[in-house]
Amino acid sequence: EDMGKSDYPSKRLIIVGSITGNTNTLAGNVPPKANLGDLRGLAGGLNGLNSSSMIDGGDFDGAKAYKDSKVCNMLTMQEFHRRYHEETGITFASLYPGCIATTGLFREHIPLFRTLFPPFQKYITKGYVSEDEAGKRLAQVMRDCLD
């Protein structure tokens, strides 16, 4: 509501996205793939008899949970934009700043993966960005909306 009342000419709500949730990309096809299934995990609730920590009702898998959450974030922004953009003037979007391969996200992987993944992203896929660069990209999107 506050954002809708703002005097800024270009209002944006942006969530950090990832291509790992998009099965049309190489990263999105690395197992486990994002898959919301029939949303059984949501239907069961968090504490119910048929509850699950995964949206598709499956057993917990950290990498899949991350990918599924990014799909949910993208769908949420798409739906917010569809429902509220015309009325509020707010642009709702998801932004992928690049592969930040040196974060703690990969802390559960084997040491060899943690060693090889950043240079693979940097020199082979060319998708690597530092945490600093990712932050700059996000800040630029926000700053550009103020110009």
Short mmCIF file of N, CA and C in Angstrom, two decimals:
data_model
loop_
_atom_site.label_atom_id
_atom_site.label_comp_id
_atom_site.label_asym_id
_atom_site.label_seq_id
_atom_site.Cartn_x
_atom_site.Cartn_y
_atom_site.Cartn_z
N GLU A 1 0.82 -1.19 0.00
CA GLU A 1 0.00 0.00 0.00
C GLU A 1 0.86 1.25 0.00
N ASP A 2 1.90 1.25 0.87
CA ASP A 2 2.77 2.42 0.94
C ASP A 2 3.44 2.69 -0.40
N MET A 3 3.86 1.63 -1.04
CA MET A 3 4.54 1.78 -2.32
C MET A 3 3.59 2.35 -3.37
N GLY A 4 2.36 1.91 -3.36
CA GLY A 4 1.37 2.41 -4.31
C GLY A 4 1.09 3.89 -4.14
N LYS A 5 1.24 4.40 -2.92
CA LYS A 5 0.99 5.81 -2.63
C LYS A 5 2.21 6.69 -2.90
N SER A 6 3.33 6.08 -3.20
CA SER A 6 4.58 6.81 -3.41
C SER A 6 4.49 7.76 -4.59
N ASP A 7 5.23 8.87 -4.52
CA ASP A 7 5.28 9.85 -5.60
C ASP A 7 6.32 9.50 -6.66
N TYR A 8 7.13 8.47 -6.42
CA TYR A 8 8.13 8.10 -7.41
C TYR A 8 7.44 7.75 -8.72
N PRO A 9 7.99 8.22 -9.84
CA PRO A 9 7.34 7.96 -11.13
C PRO A 9 7.47 6.50 -11.58
N SER A 10 8.49 5.80 -11.12
CA SER A 10 8.71 4.42 -11.54
C SER A 10 8.90 3.55 -10.31
N LYS A 11 7.84 2.89 -9.88
CA LYS A 11 7.89 2.08 -8.66
C LYS A 11 8.12 0.62 -9.04
N ARG A 12 9.05 -0.02 -8.32
CA ARG A 12 9.39 -1.41 -8.63
C ARG A 12 9.52 -2.23 -7.36
N LEU A 13 9.07 -3.45 -7.44
CA LEU A 13 9.32 -4.45 -6.40
C LEU A 13 10.03 -5.59 -7.10
N ILE A 14 11.28 -5.80 -6.71
CA ILE A 14 12.12 -6.79 -7.40
C ILE A 14 12.59 -7.83 -6.41
N ILE A 15 12.50 -9.08 -6.83
CA ILE A 15 12.98 -10.19 -6.00
C ILE A 15 14.14 -10.84 -6.75
N VAL A 16 15.12 -11.32 -6.00
CA VAL A 16 16.28 -11.95 -6.62
C VAL A 16 15.87 -13.31 -7.17
N GLY A 17 16.15 -13.51 -8.43
CA GLY A 17 15.81 -14.76 -9.10
C GLY A 17 17.02 -15.61 -9.38
N SER A 18 16.79 -16.70 -10.08
CA SER A 18 17.85 -17.62 -10.46
C SER A 18 17.41 -18.39 -11.69
N ILE A 19 18.37 -18.69 -12.56
CA ILE A 19 18.03 -19.49 -13.73
C ILE A 19 17.94 -20.97 -13.39
N THR A 20 18.31 -21.33 -12.16
CA THR A 20 18.26 -22.75 -11.78
C THR A 20 16.84 -23.28 -11.72
N GLY A 21 15.87 -22.41 -11.64
CA GLY A 21 14.48 -22.84 -11.63
C GLY A 21 13.88 -22.95 -13.02
N ASN A 22 14.65 -22.55 -14.03
CA ASN A 22 14.16 -22.53 -15.41
C ASN A 22 14.72 -23.72 -16.17
N THR A 23 13.89 -24.70 -16.48
CA THR A 23 14.36 -25.90 -17.15
C THR A 23 14.66 -25.67 -18.63
N ASN A 24 14.53 -24.45 -19.11
CA ASN A 24 14.95 -24.10 -20.47
C ASN A 24 16.41 -23.66 -20.50
N THR A 25 17.10 -23.76 -19.36
CA THR A 25 18.50 -23.37 -19.28
C THR A 25 19.34 -24.57 -18.86
N LEU A 26 20.65 -24.49 -19.11
CA LEU A 26 21.57 -25.54 -18.68
C LEU A 26 21.49 -25.71 -17.16
N ALA A 27 21.56 -24.60 -16.44
CA ALA A 27 21.51 -24.67 -14.97
C ALA A 27 20.21 -25.27 -14.46
N GLY A 28 19.13 -25.01 -15.15
CA GLY A 28 17.84 -25.55 -14.75
C GLY A 28 17.68 -27.03 -15.01
N ASN A 29 18.59 -27.59 -15.79
CA ASN A 29 18.53 -29.02 -16.09
C ASN A 29 19.50 -29.85 -15.28
N VAL A 30 20.23 -29.21 -14.40
CA VAL A 30 21.12 -29.95 -13.50
C VAL A 30 20.26 -30.54 -12.39
N PRO A 31 20.32 -31.86 -12.21
CA PRO A 31 19.48 -32.48 -11.17
C PRO A 31 19.85 -31.99 -9.78
N PRO A 32 18.90 -31.93 -8.91
CA PRO A 32 17.47 -32.17 -9.11
C PRO A 32 16.83 -30.94 -9.76
N LYS A 33 15.93 -31.17 -10.68
CA LYS A 33 15.25 -30.08 -11.37
C LYS A 33 14.13 -29.51 -10.51
N ALA A 34 13.88 -28.23 -10.69
CA ALA A 34 12.73 -27.60 -10.04
C ALA A 34 11.46 -28.25 -10.58
N ASN A 35 10.55 -28.56 -9.67
CA ASN A 35 9.29 -29.17 -10.07
C ASN A 35 8.31 -29.01 -8.91
N LEU A 36 7.30 -28.22 -9.11
CA LEU A 36 6.32 -27.99 -8.05
C LEU A 36 5.30 -29.11 -7.96
N GLY A 37 5.30 -29.99 -8.95
CA GLY A 37 4.38 -31.12 -8.94
C GLY A 37 2.94 -30.66 -8.84
N ASP A 38 2.17 -31.35 -8.03
CA ASP A 38 0.75 -31.00 -7.86
C ASP A 38 0.53 -30.17 -6.59
N LEU A 39 1.62 -29.61 -6.05
CA LEU A 39 1.58 -28.75 -4.86
C LEU A 39 1.11 -29.51 -3.62
N ARG A 40 1.27 -30.81 -3.61
CA ARG A 40 0.85 -31.65 -2.49
C ARG A 40 1.44 -31.18 -1.16
N GLY A 41 2.68 -30.69 -1.19
CA GLY A 41 3.31 -30.21 0.03
C GLY A 41 2.58 -29.03 0.64
N LEU A 42 2.04 -28.16 -0.20
CA LEU A 42 1.25 -27.03 0.30
C LEU A 42 -0.09 -27.49 0.83
N ALA A 43 -0.70 -28.41 0.12
CA ALA A 43 -2.02 -28.90 0.52
C ALA A 43 -1.96 -29.57 1.89
N GLY A 44 -0.85 -30.24 2.19
CA GLY A 44 -0.72 -30.94 3.47
C GLY A 44 -0.45 -30.02 4.64
N GLY A 45 -0.09 -28.78 4.37
CA GLY A 45 0.22 -27.84 5.44
C GLY A 45 1.56 -28.14 6.07
N LEU A 46 1.96 -27.33 7.01
CA LEU A 46 3.26 -27.50 7.65
C LEU A 46 3.24 -28.50 8.79
N ASN A 47 2.13 -28.63 9.45
CA ASN A 47 2.08 -29.49 10.63
C ASN A 47 1.03 -30.59 10.55
N GLY A 48 0.43 -30.75 9.40
CA GLY A 48 -0.64 -31.74 9.25
C GLY A 48 -0.10 -33.16 9.13
N LEU A 49 -1.01 -34.09 9.12
CA LEU A 49 -0.67 -35.51 9.01
C LEU A 49 0.10 -35.79 7.72
N ASN A 50 -0.29 -35.15 6.65
CA ASN A 50 0.36 -35.36 5.36
C ASN A 50 1.31 -34.23 5.01
N SER A 51 1.92 -33.60 6.01
CA SER A 51 2.77 -32.45 5.75
C SER A 51 4.09 -32.88 5.12
N SER A 52 4.70 -31.94 4.41
CA SER A 52 5.98 -32.17 3.76
C SER A 52 6.74 -30.86 3.74
N SER A 53 8.05 -30.93 3.83
CA SER A 53 8.85 -29.72 3.76
C SER A 53 9.10 -29.30 2.31
N MET A 54 8.66 -30.12 1.37
CA MET A 54 8.83 -29.80 -0.04
C MET A 54 7.47 -29.49 -0.66
N ILE A 55 7.45 -28.53 -1.57
CA ILE A 55 6.19 -28.09 -2.16
C ILE A 55 5.50 -29.20 -2.95
N ASP A 56 6.31 -30.13 -3.51
CA ASP A 56 5.72 -31.23 -4.28
C ASP A 56 5.37 -32.43 -3.42
N GLY A 57 5.60 -32.32 -2.11
CA GLY A 57 5.27 -33.41 -1.19
C GLY A 57 6.36 -34.43 -1.01
N GLY A 58 7.48 -34.27 -1.70
CA GLY A 58 8.59 -35.22 -1.62
C GLY A 58 9.46 -35.02 -0.39
N ASP A 59 10.47 -35.86 -0.29
CA ASP A 59 11.45 -35.76 0.79
C ASP A 59 12.31 -34.53 0.58
N PHE A 60 12.80 -33.98 1.69
CA PHE A 60 13.58 -32.75 1.61
C PHE A 60 14.87 -32.96 0.82
N ASP A 61 15.14 -32.00 -0.05
CA ASP A 61 16.38 -31.94 -0.83
C ASP A 61 16.71 -30.46 -0.93
N GLY A 62 17.81 -30.06 -0.30
CA GLY A 62 18.16 -28.64 -0.23
C GLY A 62 18.27 -27.96 -1.59
N ALA A 63 18.94 -28.61 -2.54
CA ALA A 63 19.11 -28.01 -3.87
C ALA A 63 17.76 -27.84 -4.57
N LYS A 64 16.91 -28.85 -4.46
CA LYS A 64 15.59 -28.77 -5.10
C LYS A 64 14.73 -27.73 -4.40
N ALA A 65 14.83 -27.65 -3.08
CA ALA A 65 14.06 -26.64 -2.34
C ALA A 65 14.45 -25.23 -2.81
N TYR A 66 15.75 -25.01 -3.02
CA TYR A 66 16.22 -23.71 -3.52
C TYR A 66 15.61 -23.43 -4.90
N LYS A 67 15.72 -24.40 -5.79
CA LYS A 67 15.21 -24.22 -7.15
C LYS A 67 13.70 -24.02 -7.15
N ASP A 68 13.00 -24.82 -6.37
CA ASP A 68 11.54 -24.66 -6.28
C ASP A 68 11.18 -23.28 -5.74
N SER A 69 11.94 -22.80 -4.76
CA SER A 69 11.63 -21.49 -4.18
C SER A 69 11.82 -20.39 -5.22
N LYS A 70 12.80 -20.54 -6.09
CA LYS A 70 13.02 -19.53 -7.13
C LYS A 70 11.89 -19.55 -8.15
N VAL A 71 11.38 -20.74 -8.46
CA VAL A 71 10.21 -20.83 -9.34
C VAL A 71 9.03 -20.12 -8.68
N CYS A 72 8.82 -20.39 -7.40
CA CYS A 72 7.71 -19.75 -6.68
C CYS A 72 7.87 -18.23 -6.66
N ASN A 73 9.10 -17.75 -6.45
CA ASN A 73 9.35 -16.31 -6.47
C ASN A 73 8.99 -15.70 -7.82
N MET A 74 9.40 -16.37 -8.89
CA MET A 74 9.10 -15.84 -10.23
C MET A 74 7.60 -15.85 -10.49
N LEU A 75 6.93 -16.92 -10.11
CA LEU A 75 5.48 -16.99 -10.31
C LEU A 75 4.76 -15.93 -9.47
N THR A 76 5.26 -15.69 -8.26
CA THR A 76 4.66 -14.67 -7.39
C THR A 76 4.78 -13.29 -8.02
N MET A 77 5.96 -12.95 -8.52
CA MET A 77 6.14 -11.63 -9.14
C MET A 77 5.27 -11.50 -10.40
N GLN A 78 5.18 -12.57 -11.17
CA GLN A 78 4.33 -12.55 -12.37
C GLN A 78 2.87 -12.31 -11.98
N GLU A 79 2.42 -12.99 -10.95
CA GLU A 79 1.03 -12.85 -10.53
C GLU A 79 0.78 -11.47 -9.90
N PHE A 80 1.71 -10.99 -9.08
CA PHE A 80 1.57 -9.64 -8.52
C PHE A 80 1.46 -8.62 -9.64
N HIS A 81 2.31 -8.74 -10.65
CA HIS A 81 2.28 -7.78 -11.75
C HIS A 81 0.94 -7.84 -12.48
N ARG A 82 0.46 -9.06 -12.72
CA ARG A 82 -0.83 -9.22 -13.41
C ARG A 82 -1.96 -8.59 -12.61
N ARG A 83 -1.94 -8.81 -11.30
CA ARG A 83 -3.05 -8.33 -10.47
C ARG A 83 -2.97 -6.85 -10.11
N TYR A 84 -1.76 -6.34 -9.86
CA TYR A 84 -1.65 -5.03 -9.23
C TYR A 84 -0.97 -3.94 -10.05
N HIS A 85 -0.30 -4.27 -11.13
CA HIS A 85 0.44 -3.24 -11.87
C HIS A 85 -0.46 -2.14 -12.41
N GLU A 86 -1.52 -2.52 -13.07
CA GLU A 86 -2.40 -1.52 -13.68
C GLU A 86 -2.99 -0.58 -12.64
N GLU A 87 -3.39 -1.12 -11.52
CA GLU A 87 -4.02 -0.34 -10.45
C GLU A 87 -3.02 0.54 -9.70
N THR A 88 -1.80 0.04 -9.48
CA THR A 88 -0.83 0.74 -8.63
C THR A 88 0.30 1.41 -9.38
N GLY A 89 0.55 0.96 -10.61
CA GLY A 89 1.70 1.47 -11.36
C GLY A 89 3.01 0.82 -10.95
N ILE A 90 2.96 -0.10 -10.02
CA ILE A 90 4.17 -0.79 -9.56
C ILE A 90 4.55 -1.88 -10.56
N THR A 91 5.82 -1.93 -10.89
CA THR A 91 6.34 -3.01 -11.72
C THR A 91 6.89 -4.08 -10.80
N PHE A 92 6.43 -5.29 -10.97
CA PHE A 92 6.88 -6.43 -10.17
C PHE A 92 7.76 -7.29 -11.06
N ALA A 93 8.96 -7.63 -10.59
CA ALA A 93 9.87 -8.39 -11.44
C ALA A 93 10.80 -9.26 -10.61
N SER A 94 11.39 -10.22 -11.30
CA SER A 94 12.42 -11.08 -10.73
C SER A 94 13.69 -10.83 -11.53
N LEU A 95 14.81 -10.69 -10.85
CA LEU A 95 16.07 -10.37 -11.52
C LEU A 95 17.12 -11.41 -11.16
N TYR A 96 17.74 -11.98 -12.17
CA TYR A 96 18.85 -12.91 -11.97
C TYR A 96 20.14 -12.11 -12.17
N PRO A 97 20.91 -11.88 -11.10
CA PRO A 97 22.11 -11.05 -11.22
C PRO A 97 23.33 -11.79 -11.76
N GLY A 98 23.25 -13.10 -11.92
CA GLY A 98 24.38 -13.91 -12.34
C GLY A 98 24.62 -15.01 -11.33
N CYS A 99 25.53 -15.91 -11.64
CA CYS A 99 25.82 -17.03 -10.74
C CYS A 99 26.83 -16.60 -9.69
N ILE A 100 26.39 -16.50 -8.47
CA ILE A 100 27.26 -16.11 -7.36
C ILE A 100 27.78 -17.41 -6.75
N ALA A 101 28.79 -18.00 -7.40
CA ALA A 101 29.25 -19.36 -7.10
C ALA A 101 30.07 -19.47 -5.83
N THR A 102 30.37 -18.37 -5.17
CA THR A 102 31.23 -18.43 -3.98
C THR A 102 30.46 -18.19 -2.68
N THR A 103 29.15 -18.21 -2.71
CA THR A 103 28.37 -18.00 -1.50
C THR A 103 28.25 -19.29 -0.69
N GLY A 104 27.69 -19.19 0.48
CA GLY A 104 27.47 -20.35 1.33
C GLY A 104 26.40 -21.29 0.82
N LEU A 105 25.74 -20.94 -0.27
CA LEU A 105 24.70 -21.80 -0.83
C LEU A 105 25.23 -23.20 -1.13
N PHE A 106 26.50 -23.30 -1.45
CA PHE A 106 27.08 -24.58 -1.84
C PHE A 106 27.85 -25.25 -0.71
N ARG A 107 27.66 -24.81 0.50
CA ARG A 107 28.42 -25.32 1.65
C ARG A 107 28.22 -26.80 1.91
N GLU A 108 27.10 -27.36 1.49
CA GLU A 108 26.82 -28.78 1.72
C GLU A 108 27.42 -29.69 0.64
N HIS A 109 27.92 -29.09 -0.41
CA HIS A 109 28.52 -29.89 -1.48
C HIS A 109 29.90 -30.38 -1.07
N ILE A 110 30.39 -31.40 -1.77
CA ILE A 110 31.72 -31.92 -1.47
C ILE A 110 32.76 -30.86 -1.77
N PRO A 111 33.92 -30.90 -1.08
CA PRO A 111 34.95 -29.88 -1.29
C PRO A 111 35.40 -29.73 -2.75
N LEU A 112 35.48 -30.84 -3.48
CA LEU A 112 35.90 -30.76 -4.88
C LEU A 112 34.92 -29.90 -5.69
N PHE A 113 33.63 -30.07 -5.46
CA PHE A 113 32.63 -29.26 -6.15
C PHE A 113 32.82 -27.78 -5.80
N ARG A 114 32.99 -27.50 -4.51
CA ARG A 114 33.14 -26.10 -4.08
C ARG A 114 34.39 -25.47 -4.68
N THR A 115 35.40 -26.28 -4.94
CA THR A 115 36.64 -25.77 -5.53
C THR A 115 36.48 -25.54 -7.03
N LEU A 116 35.85 -26.48 -7.72
CA LEU A 116 35.76 -26.42 -9.18
C LEU A 116 34.60 -25.59 -9.72
N PHE A 117 33.53 -25.46 -8.95
CA PHE A 117 32.34 -24.78 -9.45
C PHE A 117 32.58 -23.31 -9.81
N PRO A 118 33.23 -22.51 -8.94
CA PRO A 118 33.44 -21.10 -9.32
C PRO A 118 34.24 -20.92 -10.62
N PRO A 119 35.39 -21.61 -10.80
CA PRO A 119 36.08 -21.41 -12.09
C PRO A 119 35.29 -21.96 -13.28
N PHE A 120 34.52 -23.03 -13.07
CA PHE A 120 33.67 -23.54 -14.14
C PHE A 120 32.67 -22.48 -14.57
N GLN A 121 32.03 -21.84 -13.60
CA GLN A 121 31.06 -20.79 -13.91
C GLN A 121 31.74 -19.58 -14.56
N LYS A 122 32.94 -19.27 -14.10
CA LYS A 122 33.63 -18.09 -14.61
C LYS A 122 34.17 -18.28 -16.03
N TYR A 123 34.82 -19.42 -16.28
CA TYR A 123 35.52 -19.59 -17.55
C TYR A 123 34.78 -20.43 -18.58
N ILE A 124 33.90 -21.31 -18.16
CA ILE A 124 33.20 -22.17 -19.11
C ILE A 124 31.82 -21.59 -19.45
N THR A 125 30.98 -21.41 -18.44
CA THR A 125 29.62 -20.90 -18.72
C THR A 125 29.59 -19.39 -18.84
N LYS A 126 30.59 -18.72 -18.29
CA LYS A 126 30.68 -17.25 -18.26
C LYS A 126 29.54 -16.62 -17.47
N GLY A 127 28.94 -17.40 -16.57
CA GLY A 127 27.82 -16.90 -15.79
C GLY A 127 28.21 -16.38 -14.42
N TYR A 128 29.46 -16.56 -14.02
CA TYR A 128 29.91 -16.19 -12.68
C TYR A 128 29.92 -14.68 -12.48
N VAL A 129 29.45 -14.26 -11.32
CA VAL A 129 29.64 -12.88 -10.85
C VAL A 129 29.99 -12.94 -9.38
N SER A 130 30.76 -11.98 -8.93
CA SER A 130 31.10 -11.90 -7.51
C SER A 130 29.87 -11.41 -6.73
N GLU A 131 29.91 -11.59 -5.43
CA GLU A 131 28.82 -11.07 -4.60
C GLU A 131 28.72 -9.56 -4.77
N ASP A 132 29.88 -8.90 -4.87
CA ASP A 132 29.91 -7.45 -5.04
C ASP A 132 29.24 -7.04 -6.36
N GLU A 133 29.58 -7.75 -7.44
CA GLU A 133 29.00 -7.43 -8.75
C GLU A 133 27.49 -7.68 -8.76
N ALA A 134 27.07 -8.78 -8.15
CA ALA A 134 25.63 -9.07 -8.08
C ALA A 134 24.90 -7.95 -7.35
N GLY A 135 25.49 -7.49 -6.25
CA GLY A 135 24.90 -6.38 -5.50
C GLY A 135 24.82 -5.11 -6.32
N LYS A 136 25.87 -4.86 -7.10
CA LYS A 136 25.87 -3.67 -7.97
C LYS A 136 24.77 -3.76 -9.03
N ARG A 137 24.58 -4.95 -9.58
CA ARG A 137 23.53 -5.12 -10.60
C ARG A 137 22.15 -4.89 -10.01
N LEU A 138 21.93 -5.41 -8.82
CA LEU A 138 20.63 -5.18 -8.17
C LEU A 138 20.44 -3.71 -7.84
N ALA A 139 21.50 -3.08 -7.34
CA ALA A 139 21.41 -1.65 -7.01
C ALA A 139 21.16 -0.82 -8.26
N GLN A 140 21.78 -1.20 -9.38
CA GLN A 140 21.58 -0.46 -10.63
C GLN A 140 20.13 -0.51 -11.07
N VAL A 141 19.51 -1.67 -10.95
CA VAL A 141 18.10 -1.79 -11.33
C VAL A 141 17.25 -0.87 -10.46
N MET A 142 17.54 -0.83 -9.17
CA MET A 142 16.78 0.03 -8.28
C MET A 142 17.08 1.51 -8.56
N ARG A 143 18.35 1.82 -8.78
CA ARG A 143 18.74 3.21 -9.05
C ARG A 143 18.12 3.70 -10.36
N ASP A 144 18.14 2.84 -11.38
CA ASP A 144 17.59 3.24 -12.67
C ASP A 144 16.11 3.60 -12.58
N CYS A 145 15.41 3.00 -11.64
CA CYS A 145 13.98 3.32 -11.52
C CYS A 145 13.79 4.69 -10.89
N LEU A 146 14.83 5.23 -10.26
CA LEU A 146 14.71 6.55 -9.65
C LEU A 146 15.11 7.66 -10.61
N ASP A 147 15.79 7.29 -11.70
CA ASP A 147 16.23 8.30 -12.68
C ASP A 147 15.09 8.78 -13.55
#
